[in-house]
Protein backbone atom coordinates (compact mmCIF):
# COMPACT_ATOMS: atom_id res chain seq x y z
CA UNK A 1 0.00 0.00 0.00
CA UNK A 2 1.00 3.61 -0.42
CA UNK A 3 1.83 5.26 2.91
CA UNK A 4 0.72 8.90 2.72
CA UNK A 5 3.05 9.93 5.52
CA UNK A 6 6.25 8.15 4.62
CA UNK A 7 5.84 8.15 0.83
CA UNK A 8 6.77 4.46 0.76
CA UNK A 9 5.24 1.49 -1.00
CA UNK A 10 4.97 -2.11 -0.02
CA UNK A 11 3.61 -4.98 -2.00
CA UNK A 12 3.69 -8.70 -2.68
CA UNK A 13 6.58 -10.27 -4.57
CA UNK A 14 6.22 -9.52 -8.25
CA UNK A 15 4.97 -12.34 -10.48
CA UNK A 16 5.75 -12.76 -14.15
CA UNK A 17 2.29 -11.51 -15.15
CA UNK A 18 2.84 -8.25 -13.24
CA UNK A 19 6.00 -7.25 -15.12
CA UNK A 20 3.97 -5.38 -17.70
CA UNK A 21 2.49 -3.10 -15.02
CA UNK A 22 5.93 -2.34 -13.56
CA UNK A 23 7.32 -1.70 -17.05
CA UNK A 24 4.48 0.74 -17.75
CA UNK A 25 5.35 2.68 -14.59
CA UNK A 26 9.02 2.90 -15.59
CA UNK A 27 8.03 3.96 -19.11
CA UNK A 28 6.00 6.83 -17.65
CA UNK A 29 8.95 7.86 -15.48
CA UNK A 30 11.11 8.54 -18.53
CA UNK A 31 8.27 10.01 -20.59
CA UNK A 32 7.42 12.59 -17.90
CA UNK A 33 11.06 13.33 -17.28
CA UNK A 34 11.56 13.98 -21.02
CA UNK A 35 8.45 16.19 -21.07
CA UNK A 36 9.82 18.30 -18.22
CA UNK A 37 13.19 18.69 -19.93
CA UNK A 38 11.45 19.78 -23.14
CA UNK A 39 9.35 22.35 -21.26
CA UNK A 40 12.39 23.74 -19.42
CA UNK A 41 14.42 23.99 -22.62
CA UNK A 42 11.63 25.73 -24.53
CA UNK A 43 10.97 28.22 -21.70
CA UNK A 44 14.71 28.94 -21.38
CA UNK A 45 14.96 29.78 -25.08
CA UNK A 46 11.84 31.95 -25.04
CA UNK A 47 12.97 33.92 -21.99
CA UNK A 48 16.49 34.39 -23.38
CA UNK A 49 14.97 35.81 -26.56
CA UNK A 50 12.86 38.39 -24.69
CA UNK A 51 14.95 41.45 -23.85
CA UNK A 52 12.50 42.87 -21.32
CA UNK A 53 12.29 39.62 -19.36
CA UNK A 54 16.06 39.23 -19.40
CA UNK A 55 16.53 42.73 -17.99
CA UNK A 56 13.93 42.11 -15.29
CA UNK A 57 15.59 38.86 -14.24
CA UNK A 58 19.28 39.72 -14.41
CA UNK A 59 19.53 43.37 -13.40
CA UNK A 60 19.81 42.15 -9.81
CA UNK A 61 20.22 38.92 -7.88
CA UNK A 62 16.93 39.35 -6.03
CA UNK A 63 14.74 38.02 -8.83
CA UNK A 64 16.79 34.88 -9.33
CA UNK A 65 16.96 34.25 -5.59
CA UNK A 66 13.16 34.37 -5.40
CA UNK A 67 12.93 31.92 -8.31
CA UNK A 68 15.33 29.54 -6.55
CA UNK A 69 13.12 29.69 -3.45
CA UNK A 70 10.05 28.96 -5.59
CA UNK A 71 11.84 25.97 -7.12
CA UNK A 72 12.74 24.60 -3.71
CA UNK A 73 9.22 25.19 -2.42
CA UNK A 74 7.60 23.37 -5.36
CA UNK A 75 9.88 20.35 -5.04
CA UNK A 76 9.30 20.17 -1.29
CA UNK A 77 5.53 20.45 -1.76
CA UNK A 78 5.36 17.68 -4.35
CA UNK A 79 7.71 15.33 -2.49
CA UNK A 80 6.13 15.84 0.93
CA UNK A 81 2.46 15.96 -0.09
CA UNK A 82 2.15 13.74 -3.12
CA UNK A 83 0.45 11.07 -1.05
CA UNK A 84 -2.41 13.37 -0.10
CA UNK A 85 -2.82 15.51 -3.22
CA UNK A 86 -4.48 14.37 -6.43
CA UNK A 87 -2.40 13.20 -9.34
CA UNK A 88 -3.66 16.14 -11.40
CA UNK A 89 -2.48 18.63 -8.77
CA UNK A 90 0.91 16.92 -8.55
CA UNK A 91 1.24 17.03 -12.34
CA UNK A 92 0.41 20.73 -12.53
CA UNK A 93 2.97 21.48 -9.81
CA UNK A 94 5.53 19.40 -11.71
CA UNK A 95 4.88 21.39 -14.88
CA UNK A 96 5.12 24.64 -12.90
CA UNK A 97 8.49 23.52 -11.53
CA UNK A 98 9.69 22.75 -15.07
CA UNK A 99 8.67 26.24 -16.19
CA UNK A 100 10.42 27.97 -13.29
CA UNK A 101 13.55 25.88 -13.88
CA UNK A 102 13.48 26.90 -17.53
CA UNK A 103 13.40 30.55 -16.51
CA UNK A 104 16.43 30.14 -14.23
CA UNK A 105 18.31 28.23 -16.96
CA UNK A 106 17.69 30.93 -19.56
CA UNK A 107 21.00 32.59 -18.69
CA UNK A 108 22.97 29.84 -20.43
CA UNK A 109 21.56 31.00 -23.77
CA UNK A 110 22.95 34.47 -23.05
CA UNK A 111 26.45 33.20 -22.25
CA UNK A 112 27.05 30.19 -24.53
CA UNK A 113 26.47 29.51 -28.21
CA UNK A 114 23.68 27.23 -29.40
CA UNK A 115 26.28 24.76 -30.69
CA UNK A 116 28.00 24.61 -27.29
CA UNK A 117 24.71 24.11 -25.46
CA UNK A 118 23.63 21.37 -27.86
CA UNK A 119 26.99 19.61 -27.51
CA UNK A 120 26.89 19.65 -23.72
CA UNK A 121 23.24 18.53 -23.70
CA UNK A 122 23.97 15.45 -25.81
CA UNK A 123 27.05 14.60 -23.73
CA UNK A 124 24.96 14.89 -20.58
CA UNK A 125 22.12 12.86 -22.10
CA UNK A 126 24.52 10.11 -23.15
CA UNK A 127 26.18 9.97 -19.73
CA UNK A 128 22.81 10.00 -17.99
CA UNK A 129 21.46 7.19 -20.19
CA UNK A 130 24.51 4.99 -19.60
CA UNK A 131 24.46 5.50 -15.82
CA UNK A 132 20.70 5.04 -15.60
CA UNK A 133 20.94 1.78 -17.57
CA UNK A 134 23.63 0.62 -15.16
CA UNK A 135 21.41 1.43 -12.19
CA UNK A 136 18.55 -0.45 -13.85
CA UNK A 137 20.37 -3.67 -14.73
CA UNK A 138 22.99 -4.00 -11.96
CA UNK A 139 22.47 -6.68 -9.35
CA UNK A 140 24.61 -4.74 -6.88
CA UNK A 141 22.73 -3.13 -4.01
CA UNK A 142 23.35 0.59 -4.48
CA UNK A 143 21.61 1.55 -1.24
CA UNK A 144 25.04 1.43 0.42
CA UNK A 145 25.91 4.55 -1.60
CA UNK A 146 23.07 6.56 -0.11
CA UNK A 147 24.77 7.98 2.99
CA UNK A 148 27.90 9.03 1.06
CA UNK A 149 25.85 10.63 -1.71
CA UNK A 150 23.64 12.55 0.73
CA UNK A 151 26.65 13.86 2.65
CA UNK A 152 28.32 14.84 -0.60
CA UNK A 153 25.18 16.61 -1.80
CA UNK A 154 24.85 18.59 1.43
CA UNK A 155 28.50 19.59 1.19
CA UNK A 156 27.98 20.62 -2.42
CA UNK A 157 25.02 22.84 -1.50
CA UNK A 158 26.93 24.52 1.32
CA UNK A 159 29.98 25.08 -0.89
CA UNK A 160 27.79 26.55 -3.65
CA UNK A 161 26.17 28.99 -1.22
CA UNK A 162 29.57 30.06 0.13
CA UNK A 163 30.94 30.54 -3.37
CA UNK A 164 27.90 32.65 -4.25
CA UNK A 165 29.54 35.33 -2.09
CA UNK A 166 33.23 34.49 -2.67
CA UNK A 167 32.91 34.14 -6.45
CA UNK A 168 36.06 31.99 -6.55
CA UNK A 169 36.72 30.54 -10.01
CA UNK A 170 38.83 27.70 -8.58
CA UNK A 171 36.08 26.74 -6.11
CA UNK A 172 33.56 26.95 -8.94
CA UNK A 173 35.42 24.33 -10.97
CA UNK A 174 35.91 22.09 -7.93
CA UNK A 175 32.20 22.30 -7.19
CA UNK A 176 31.41 21.54 -10.83
CA UNK A 177 33.54 18.38 -11.03
CA UNK A 178 32.47 17.11 -7.61
CA UNK A 179 28.86 17.84 -8.53
CA UNK A 180 29.11 15.76 -11.70
CA UNK A 181 30.53 12.82 -9.72
CA UNK A 182 27.83 13.06 -7.05
CA UNK A 183 24.97 13.22 -9.52
CA UNK A 184 26.34 10.34 -11.58
CA UNK A 185 26.15 8.28 -8.39
CA UNK A 186 22.69 9.63 -7.57
CA UNK A 187 21.40 8.78 -11.05
CA UNK A 188 22.41 5.13 -10.69
CA UNK A 189 21.08 4.92 -7.12
CA UNK A 190 17.80 6.66 -7.92
CA UNK A 191 17.19 4.52 -11.01
CA UNK A 192 17.55 1.35 -8.97
CA UNK A 193 15.30 2.76 -6.25
CA UNK A 194 12.60 3.75 -8.79
CA UNK A 195 12.75 0.27 -10.32
CA UNK A 196 12.21 -1.26 -6.89
CA UNK A 197 9.26 1.06 -6.19
CA UNK A 198 7.71 0.19 -9.54
CA UNK A 199 8.06 -3.52 -8.82
CA UNK A 200 6.56 -3.07 -5.36
CA UNK A 201 3.46 -1.05 -6.26
CA UNK A 202 2.17 -2.93 -9.29
CA UNK A 203 -0.85 -4.10 -7.28
CA UNK A 204 -1.87 -0.54 -6.39
CA UNK A 205 -4.53 1.53 -8.15
CA UNK A 206 -3.72 3.49 -11.30
CA UNK A 207 -3.48 6.88 -9.57
CA UNK A 208 -0.96 5.54 -7.06
CA UNK A 209 1.11 4.03 -9.87
CA UNK A 210 1.02 7.36 -11.69
CA UNK A 211 2.20 9.16 -8.56
CA UNK A 212 5.11 6.73 -8.23
CA UNK A 213 6.05 7.40 -11.86
CA UNK A 214 5.76 11.17 -11.41
CA UNK A 215 7.91 11.14 -8.27
CA UNK A 216 10.47 9.04 -10.11
CA UNK A 217 10.44 11.45 -13.04
CA UNK A 218 11.05 14.39 -10.72
CA UNK A 219 13.97 12.58 -9.10
CA UNK A 220 15.70 11.76 -12.40
CA UNK A 221 14.90 15.21 -13.81
CA UNK A 222 16.75 16.78 -10.86
CA UNK A 223 19.70 14.42 -11.39
CA UNK A 224 19.86 15.32 -15.08
CA UNK A 225 19.62 19.10 -14.53
XYZ file of N, CA and C in Angstrom:
675
model
N 0.838 -1.210 0.000
C 0.000 0.000 0.000
C 0.866 1.250 0.000
N 0.282 2.335 -0.384
C 1.000 3.615 -0.421
C 0.809 4.315 0.900
N 1.879 4.577 1.630
C 1.834 5.265 2.910
C 1.878 6.758 2.673
N 0.792 7.479 3.012
C 0.715 8.902 2.722
C 1.688 9.725 3.551
N 2.132 9.176 4.655
C 3.046 9.925 5.522
C 4.499 9.696 5.147
N 4.843 8.464 4.875
C 6.251 8.154 4.624
C 6.613 8.127 3.155
N 5.609 8.193 2.256
C 5.842 8.147 0.834
C 6.488 6.836 0.404
N 6.180 5.743 1.109
C 6.772 4.462 0.762
C 5.700 3.521 0.254
N 6.149 2.449 -0.424
C 5.245 1.490 -1.003
C 5.659 0.097 -0.571
N 4.689 -0.719 -0.317
C 4.972 -2.113 -0.021
C 4.062 -2.964 -0.871
N 4.460 -4.135 -1.177
C 3.606 -4.983 -2.000
C 4.079 -6.412 -1.967
N 3.337 -7.312 -2.623
C 3.687 -8.698 -2.685
C 4.826 -8.885 -3.680
N 5.527 -10.015 -3.593
C 6.581 -10.269 -4.573
C 5.994 -10.240 -5.982
N 6.726 -9.705 -6.900
C 6.221 -9.520 -8.248
C 6.194 -10.834 -9.004
N 5.094 -11.161 -9.659
C 4.967 -12.342 -10.479
C 5.287 -11.982 -11.922
N 5.418 -13.004 -12.744
C 5.748 -12.762 -14.151
C 4.671 -11.936 -14.825
N 3.398 -12.203 -14.507
C 2.288 -11.505 -15.151
C 2.218 -10.033 -14.776
N 2.895 -9.640 -13.700
C 2.844 -8.248 -13.242
C 3.955 -7.393 -13.832
N 4.857 -7.994 -14.588
C 5.998 -7.254 -15.119
C 5.560 -6.152 -16.075
N 4.454 -6.398 -16.774
C 3.968 -5.381 -17.703
C 3.590 -4.110 -16.964
N 2.902 -4.261 -15.807
C 2.489 -3.096 -15.023
C 3.699 -2.315 -14.533
N 4.714 -3.010 -14.043
C 5.928 -2.339 -13.563
C 6.654 -1.653 -14.715
N 6.677 -2.296 -15.875
C 7.324 -1.696 -17.049
C 6.596 -0.426 -17.483
N 5.264 -0.436 -17.379
C 4.482 0.743 -17.749
C 4.803 1.913 -16.830
N 4.999 1.634 -15.546
C 5.352 2.681 -14.585
C 6.710 3.279 -14.960
N 7.680 2.425 -15.234
C 9.021 2.901 -15.588
C 9.001 3.673 -16.905
N 8.166 3.242 -17.843
C 8.030 3.961 -19.110
C 7.525 5.380 -18.863
N 6.544 5.507 -17.969
C 5.998 6.833 -17.646
C 7.029 7.712 -16.948
N 7.890 7.099 -16.146
C 8.951 7.863 -15.476
C 9.779 8.613 -16.508
N 10.243 7.922 -17.528
C 11.109 8.543 -18.531
C 10.339 9.454 -19.472
N 9.080 9.134 -19.751
C 8.270 10.013 -20.588
C 8.043 11.363 -19.910
N 7.692 11.339 -18.624
C 7.418 12.587 -17.901
C 8.691 13.365 -17.621
N 9.784 12.646 -17.443
C 11.063 13.330 -17.283
C 11.428 14.059 -18.576
N 11.265 13.368 -19.722
C 11.562 13.976 -21.017
C 10.670 15.181 -21.272
N 9.387 15.070 -20.904
C 8.455 16.185 -21.073
C 8.926 17.403 -20.289
N 9.360 17.187 -19.050
C 9.819 18.299 -18.217
C 11.066 18.950 -18.797
N 11.986 18.141 -19.315
C 13.191 18.692 -19.934
C 12.847 19.521 -21.161
N 11.873 19.043 -21.950
C 11.452 19.782 -23.144
C 10.825 21.120 -22.756
N 9.986 21.108 -21.726
C 9.354 22.348 -21.258
C 10.409 23.333 -20.773
N 11.339 22.861 -19.965
C 12.386 23.739 -19.425
C 13.242 24.329 -20.538
N 13.604 23.499 -21.515
C 14.418 23.986 -22.621
C 13.691 25.034 -23.451
N 12.416 24.790 -23.735
C 11.631 25.735 -24.528
C 11.465 27.065 -23.794
N 11.140 26.999 -22.498
C 10.975 28.219 -21.705
C 12.285 28.991 -21.624
N 13.401 28.278 -21.455
C 14.705 28.936 -21.377
C 15.006 29.708 -22.656
N 14.711 29.101 -23.792
C 14.963 29.780 -25.078
C 14.049 30.988 -25.259
N 12.790 30.845 -24.881
C 11.835 31.953 -25.040
C 12.212 33.135 -24.154
N 12.591 32.847 -22.910
C 12.972 33.919 -21.987
C 14.238 34.613 -22.474
N 15.225 33.816 -22.909
C 16.490 34.391 -23.385
C 16.272 35.284 -24.606
N 15.226 35.013 -25.374
C 14.966 35.810 -26.556
C 14.104 37.034 -26.305
N 13.688 37.236 -25.047
C 12.863 38.390 -24.686
C 13.703 39.379 -23.885
N 14.056 40.476 -24.484
C 14.955 41.451 -23.851
C 14.391 41.991 -22.546
N 13.108 42.294 -22.513
C 12.501 42.869 -21.316
C 12.542 41.889 -20.146
N 12.240 40.622 -20.420
C 12.290 39.621 -19.362
C 13.718 39.419 -18.862
N 14.657 39.400 -19.775
C 16.062 39.231 -19.395
C 16.513 40.361 -18.475
N 16.162 41.581 -18.823
C 16.529 42.727 -17.992
C 15.892 42.646 -16.617
N 14.637 42.220 -16.572
C 13.933 42.105 -15.289
C 14.557 41.039 -14.396
N 15.049 39.976 -15.014
C 15.595 38.862 -14.241
C 17.034 39.091 -13.787
N 17.843 39.705 -14.651
C 19.275 39.721 -14.405
C 19.864 41.088 -14.072
N 19.007 42.076 -13.846
C 19.534 43.365 -13.396
C 19.944 43.303 -11.930
N 19.429 42.328 -11.215
C 19.812 42.145 -9.809
C 19.685 40.700 -9.422
N 20.270 40.310 -8.312
C 20.220 38.921 -7.875
C 18.918 38.581 -7.163
N 18.147 39.584 -6.789
C 16.930 39.347 -6.025
C 15.925 38.488 -6.762
N 15.729 38.761 -8.056
C 14.738 38.016 -8.833
C 15.100 36.539 -8.928
N 16.352 36.266 -9.220
C 16.786 34.879 -9.327
C 16.701 34.160 -7.991
N 17.028 34.854 -6.926
C 16.963 34.248 -5.591
C 15.522 33.840 -5.266
N 14.583 34.681 -5.619
C 13.162 34.367 -5.399
C 12.765 33.132 -6.214
N 13.241 33.072 -7.467
C 12.930 31.924 -8.310
C 13.509 30.633 -7.728
N 14.721 30.716 -7.176
C 15.326 29.536 -6.546
C 14.485 29.077 -5.353
N 13.972 30.033 -4.588
C 13.115 29.686 -3.451
C 11.818 29.033 -3.926
N 11.270 29.544 -5.027
C 10.055 28.958 -5.591
C 10.331 27.525 -6.052
N 11.470 27.323 -6.696
C 11.845 25.972 -7.124
C 11.909 25.025 -5.938
N 12.602 25.440 -4.904
C 12.743 24.604 -3.709
C 11.382 24.321 -3.090
N 10.539 25.350 -3.015
C 9.216 25.185 -2.425
C 8.349 24.213 -3.207
N 8.402 24.273 -4.536
C 7.599 23.368 -5.357
C 8.056 21.924 -5.202
N 9.364 21.715 -5.209
C 9.881 20.353 -5.044
C 9.516 19.798 -3.674
N 9.646 20.631 -2.641
C 9.296 20.173 -1.291
C 7.812 19.821 -1.223
N 6.974 20.660 -1.810
C 5.530 20.446 -1.759
C 5.138 19.142 -2.449
N 5.701 18.914 -3.620
C 5.364 17.680 -4.346
C 5.855 16.454 -3.586
N 7.120 16.485 -3.152
C 7.712 15.325 -2.487
C 7.031 15.007 -1.157
N 6.685 16.041 -0.395
C 6.131 15.836 0.933
C 4.630 15.553 0.917
N 3.922 16.051 -0.099
C 2.460 15.960 -0.088
C 1.874 15.124 -1.211
N 2.689 14.452 -1.982
C 2.155 13.736 -3.124
C 1.181 12.633 -2.715
N 1.345 12.112 -1.514
C 0.449 11.067 -1.046
C -0.960 11.553 -0.763
N -1.108 12.836 -0.452
C -2.414 13.374 -0.099
C -3.049 14.209 -1.205
N -2.257 14.702 -2.134
C -2.815 15.513 -3.218
C -3.223 14.620 -4.379
N -4.069 15.137 -5.252
C -4.482 14.374 -6.425
C -3.349 14.312 -7.430
N -3.427 13.332 -8.315
C -2.396 13.204 -9.340
C -2.392 14.416 -10.265
N -3.572 14.964 -10.547
C -3.660 16.143 -11.403
C -2.939 17.329 -10.769
N -3.149 17.535 -9.477
C -2.478 18.632 -8.773
C -0.967 18.444 -8.801
N -0.522 17.217 -8.539
C 0.914 16.923 -8.552
C 1.509 17.173 -9.933
N 0.766 16.815 -10.972
C 1.240 17.026 -12.341
C 1.369 18.505 -12.672
N 0.367 19.284 -12.268
C 0.406 20.728 -12.526
C 1.576 21.386 -11.790
N 1.835 20.949 -10.563
C 2.966 21.483 -9.806
C 4.292 21.085 -10.475
N 4.337 19.890 -11.004
C 5.526 19.400 -11.712
C 5.792 20.241 -12.957
N 4.743 20.546 -13.698
C 4.880 21.393 -14.883
C 5.326 22.797 -14.483
N 4.737 23.308 -13.384
C 5.120 24.644 -12.901
C 6.600 24.666 -12.525
N 7.077 23.595 -11.886
C 8.491 23.519 -11.535
C 9.369 23.516 -12.790
N 8.929 22.799 -13.819
C 9.685 22.746 -15.068
C 9.781 24.128 -15.709
N 8.687 24.886 -15.630
C 8.668 26.238 -16.195
C 9.631 27.146 -15.432
N 9.558 27.113 -14.108
C 10.425 27.968 -13.289
C 11.890 27.606 -13.513
N 12.176 26.316 -13.612
C 13.549 25.882 -13.877
C 14.021 26.393 -15.233
N 13.133 26.368 -16.220
C 13.478 26.895 -17.529
C 13.836 28.367 -17.475
N 13.108 29.119 -16.660
C 13.398 30.549 -16.510
C 14.792 30.748 -15.917
N 15.118 29.982 -14.880
C 16.430 30.138 -14.233
C 17.570 29.661 -15.133
N 17.271 28.735 -16.056
C 18.308 28.234 -16.962
C 18.489 29.106 -18.200
N 17.643 30.104 -18.355
C 17.692 30.934 -19.564
C 19.029 31.665 -19.724
N 19.733 31.858 -18.625
C 21.002 32.594 -18.691
C 22.040 31.885 -19.546
N 21.955 30.550 -19.649
C 22.973 29.835 -20.428
C 22.894 30.213 -21.907
N 21.696 30.609 -22.378
C 21.560 31.004 -23.774
C 22.134 32.405 -24.016
N 22.360 33.139 -22.935
C 22.954 34.471 -23.048
C 24.476 34.413 -22.987
N 25.005 33.317 -22.471
C 26.446 33.196 -22.249
C 27.122 32.294 -23.282
N 26.438 31.195 -23.649
C 27.048 30.194 -24.526
C 26.343 30.147 -25.879
N 27.047 29.643 -26.875
C 26.473 29.509 -28.210
C 25.515 28.317 -28.252
N 24.633 28.328 -29.241
C 23.675 27.228 -29.397
C 24.407 25.907 -29.652
N 25.503 25.964 -30.398
C 26.284 24.757 -30.685
C 26.886 24.180 -29.415
N 27.403 25.058 -28.554
C 28.000 24.615 -27.293
C 26.943 23.996 -26.383
N 25.792 24.623 -26.303
C 24.706 24.112 -25.461
C 24.241 22.749 -25.961
N 24.075 22.632 -27.282
C 23.630 21.366 -27.863
C 24.650 20.258 -27.597
N 25.935 20.595 -27.731
C 26.994 19.612 -27.511
C 26.979 19.103 -26.073
N 26.895 20.030 -25.132
C 26.891 19.647 -23.720
C 25.631 18.855 -23.378
N 24.495 19.242 -23.971
C 23.244 18.527 -23.705
C 23.354 17.067 -24.120
N 23.891 16.823 -25.327
C 23.973 15.449 -25.810
C 25.010 14.637 -25.026
N 26.075 15.288 -24.589
C 27.051 14.597 -23.734
C 26.397 14.210 -22.417
N 25.659 15.158 -21.842
C 24.958 14.894 -20.584
C 23.922 13.789 -20.759
N 23.151 13.860 -21.843
C 22.122 12.861 -22.098
C 22.730 11.470 -22.254
N 23.854 11.394 -22.968
C 24.517 10.113 -23.152
C 25.039 9.539 -21.845
N 25.667 10.403 -21.041
C 26.177 9.970 -19.734
C 25.034 9.526 -18.841
N 23.973 10.324 -18.810
C 22.807 9.998 -17.988
C 22.215 8.652 -18.400
N 22.049 8.438 -19.708
C 21.459 7.191 -20.187
C 22.308 5.984 -19.773
N 23.620 6.101 -19.940
C 24.511 4.995 -19.598
C 24.450 4.672 -18.106
N 24.480 5.709 -17.273
C 24.463 5.502 -15.818
C 23.112 4.977 -15.369
N 22.038 5.504 -15.971
C 20.698 5.045 -15.601
C 20.501 3.575 -15.990
N 21.015 3.184 -17.153
C 20.936 1.780 -17.566
C 21.692 0.901 -16.578
N 22.857 1.387 -16.158
C 23.626 0.622 -15.160
C 22.817 0.437 -13.882
N 22.211 1.527 -13.402
C 21.406 1.431 -12.188
C 20.219 0.502 -12.350
N 19.717 0.394 -13.579
C 18.545 -0.447 -13.846
C 18.902 -1.928 -13.893
N 20.052 -2.261 -14.494
C 20.368 -3.669 -14.729
C 21.298 -4.277 -13.682
N 22.016 -3.439 -12.917
C 22.986 -3.997 -11.964
C 22.311 -4.810 -10.864
N 22.968 -5.856 -10.455
C 22.471 -6.677 -9.347
C 23.045 -6.193 -8.009
N 23.993 -5.274 -8.092
C 24.607 -4.742 -6.876
C 23.626 -3.839 -6.137
N 23.596 -3.979 -4.819
C 22.726 -3.131 -4.007
C 23.372 -1.755 -3.848
N 22.778 -0.759 -4.505
C 23.351 0.586 -4.483
C 22.902 1.400 -3.274
N 22.076 0.818 -2.420
C 21.611 1.548 -1.239
C 22.763 1.889 -0.297
N 23.876 1.147 -0.421
C 25.043 1.433 0.418
C 25.678 2.771 0.037
N 25.364 3.270 -1.158
C 25.909 4.554 -1.603
C 25.174 5.734 -0.984
N 23.977 5.475 -0.473
C 23.068 6.561 -0.112
C 23.687 7.557 0.864
N 24.258 7.082 1.971
C 24.769 7.983 2.994
C 25.898 8.855 2.448
N 26.783 8.261 1.629
C 27.896 9.032 1.055
C 27.381 10.085 0.075
N 26.392 9.700 -0.728
C 25.845 10.631 -1.709
C 25.114 11.789 -1.044
N 24.364 11.495 0.006
C 23.639 12.551 0.731
C 24.605 13.518 1.387
N 25.651 12.986 2.027
C 26.652 13.855 2.650
C 27.357 14.711 1.597
N 27.678 14.087 0.467
C 28.319 14.836 -0.605
C 27.419 15.922 -1.158
N 26.127 15.621 -1.279
C 25.181 16.610 -1.802
C 25.023 17.788 -0.848
N 24.952 17.507 0.442
C 24.855 18.591 1.430
C 26.105 19.471 1.386
N 27.267 18.829 1.280
C 28.505 19.592 1.186
C 28.543 20.441 -0.072
N 28.013 19.894 -1.163
C 27.977 20.622 -2.424
C 27.086 21.859 -2.318
N 25.940 21.714 -1.672
C 25.016 22.839 -1.500
C 25.646 23.942 -0.658
N 26.287 23.540 0.439
C 26.926 24.523 1.317
C 28.053 25.247 0.584
N 28.873 24.478 -0.139
C 29.979 25.079 -0.887
C 29.470 26.039 -1.958
N 28.359 25.689 -2.606
C 27.790 26.552 -3.645
C 27.287 27.857 -3.053
N 26.661 27.780 -1.877
C 26.171 28.992 -1.215
C 27.331 29.895 -0.821
N 28.390 29.284 -0.275
C 29.567 30.056 0.133
C 30.196 30.733 -1.084
N 30.303 29.975 -2.176
C 30.938 30.540 -3.369
C 30.059 31.572 -4.061
N 28.779 31.606 -3.724
C 27.901 32.652 -4.246
C 28.430 34.022 -3.836
N 29.022 34.073 -2.612
C 29.543 35.333 -2.088
C 31.031 35.508 -2.414
N 31.790 34.390 -2.409
C 33.227 34.490 -2.666
C 33.538 34.671 -4.151
N 32.708 34.075 -4.998
C 32.908 34.141 -6.454
C 34.295 33.666 -6.854
N 34.751 32.556 -6.244
C 36.060 31.995 -6.552
C 35.957 31.077 -7.775
N 36.768 31.359 -8.798
C 36.723 30.536 -10.010
C 37.239 29.125 -9.734
N 38.286 29.016 -8.899
C 38.827 27.703 -8.580
C 37.787 26.862 -7.838
N 37.120 27.461 -6.842
C 36.085 26.738 -6.107
C 34.927 26.364 -7.029
N 34.633 27.241 -7.984
C 33.558 26.952 -8.944
C 33.851 25.669 -9.713
N 35.086 25.528 -10.191
C 35.419 24.334 -10.966
C 35.451 23.088 -10.091
N 35.923 23.230 -8.853
C 35.914 22.088 -7.931
C 34.484 21.637 -7.677
N 33.611 22.605 -7.415
C 32.197 22.303 -7.186
C 31.584 21.624 -8.412
N 31.958 22.095 -9.591
C 31.411 21.535 -10.829
C 31.798 20.069 -11.002
N 33.081 19.757 -10.832
C 33.537 18.381 -11.028
C 32.993 17.453 -9.938
N 33.009 17.921 -8.698
C 32.466 17.112 -7.608
C 30.968 16.902 -7.816
N 30.291 17.946 -8.279
C 28.857 17.841 -8.527
C 28.534 16.804 -9.586
N 29.318 16.757 -10.654
C 29.106 15.757 -11.696
C 29.257 14.352 -11.123
N 30.291 14.134 -10.319
C 30.531 12.816 -9.725
C 29.377 12.411 -8.808
N 28.913 13.356 -7.986
C 27.828 13.058 -7.051
C 26.543 12.702 -7.799
N 26.226 13.464 -8.833
C 24.968 13.219 -9.523
C 25.021 12.020 -10.460
N 26.210 11.614 -10.875
C 26.339 10.342 -11.577
C 25.971 9.206 -10.619
N 26.494 9.287 -9.395
C 26.147 8.281 -8.387
C 24.667 8.308 -8.036
N 24.104 9.501 -7.902
C 22.688 9.631 -7.569
C 21.791 9.086 -8.681
N 22.198 9.279 -9.931
C 21.400 8.782 -11.048
C 21.295 7.259 -11.007
N 22.421 6.593 -10.783
C 22.407 5.129 -10.692
C 21.584 4.667 -9.492
N 21.815 5.293 -8.341
C 21.085 4.924 -7.123
C 19.588 5.159 -7.273
N 19.218 6.323 -7.790
C 17.803 6.663 -7.922
C 17.095 5.770 -8.936
N 17.794 5.417 -10.018
C 17.193 4.519 -11.009
C 16.867 3.173 -10.395
N 17.804 2.626 -9.623
C 17.552 1.346 -8.966
C 16.406 1.454 -7.969
N 16.357 2.555 -7.235
C 15.296 2.756 -6.253
C 13.932 2.863 -6.931
N 13.858 3.598 -8.046
C 12.604 3.755 -8.786
C 12.148 2.400 -9.338
N 13.078 1.605 -9.831
C 12.746 0.275 -10.324
C 12.150 -0.571 -9.206
N 12.725 -0.501 -8.018
C 12.213 -1.264 -6.885
C 10.813 -0.793 -6.483
N 10.588 0.523 -6.511
C 9.262 1.056 -6.189
C 8.232 0.602 -7.220
N 8.620 0.620 -8.489
C 7.705 0.186 -9.544
C 7.339 -1.284 -9.378
N 8.314 -2.103 -9.027
C 8.059 -3.523 -8.820
C 7.199 -3.780 -7.586
N 7.279 -2.868 -6.612
C 6.556 -3.069 -5.356
C 5.111 -2.594 -5.412
N 4.799 -1.657 -6.293
C 3.463 -1.049 -6.265
C 2.593 -1.456 -7.445
N 2.946 -2.536 -8.119
C 2.174 -2.932 -9.290
C 0.746 -3.333 -8.942
N 0.501 -3.701 -7.686
C -0.854 -4.100 -7.284
C -1.708 -2.900 -6.886
N -1.122 -1.724 -6.814
C -1.866 -0.543 -6.386
C -2.768 -0.016 -7.507
N -3.630 0.946 -7.157
C -4.527 1.527 -8.152
C -3.736 2.396 -9.133
N -4.399 2.768 -10.230
C -3.724 3.489 -11.299
C -3.188 4.837 -10.847
N -3.936 5.566 -10.013
C -3.480 6.881 -9.566
C -2.213 6.763 -8.735
N -2.159 5.745 -7.872
C -0.958 5.545 -7.061
C 0.238 5.205 -7.942
N 0.028 4.363 -8.942
C 1.109 4.030 -9.869
C 1.591 5.275 -10.620
N 0.642 6.127 -10.998
C 1.015 7.364 -11.688
C 1.819 8.289 -10.779
N 1.456 8.332 -9.502
C 2.199 9.160 -8.556
C 3.625 8.650 -8.378
N 3.765 7.323 -8.336
C 5.105 6.729 -8.234
C 5.944 7.132 -9.444
N 5.335 7.037 -10.642
C 6.047 7.401 -11.863
C 6.418 8.881 -11.875
N 5.498 9.728 -11.423
C 5.761 11.170 -11.409
C 6.876 11.511 -10.438
N 6.853 10.892 -9.260
C 7.909 11.144 -8.274
C 9.251 10.666 -8.797
N 9.244 9.538 -9.508
C 10.472 9.040 -10.113
C 10.985 9.974 -11.195
N 10.058 10.517 -11.991
C 10.437 11.454 -13.044
C 11.074 12.709 -12.464
N 10.498 13.207 -11.385
C 11.049 14.391 -10.724
C 12.470 14.115 -10.241
N 12.660 12.950 -9.636
C 13.972 12.581 -9.097
C 15.028 12.540 -10.201
N 14.728 11.867 -11.306
C 15.695 11.756 -12.397
C 15.872 13.083 -13.122
N 14.810 13.880 -13.196
C 14.903 15.210 -13.806
C 15.901 16.072 -13.028
N 15.820 16.015 -11.701
C 16.750 16.783 -10.862
C 18.184 16.296 -11.064
N 18.360 14.972 -11.156
C 19.699 14.422 -11.386
C 20.252 14.908 -12.718
N 19.420 14.907 -13.748
C 19.862 15.323 -15.081
C 20.232 16.803 -15.103
N 19.370 17.662 -14.545
C 19.624 19.104 -14.534
C 20.878 19.420 -13.760
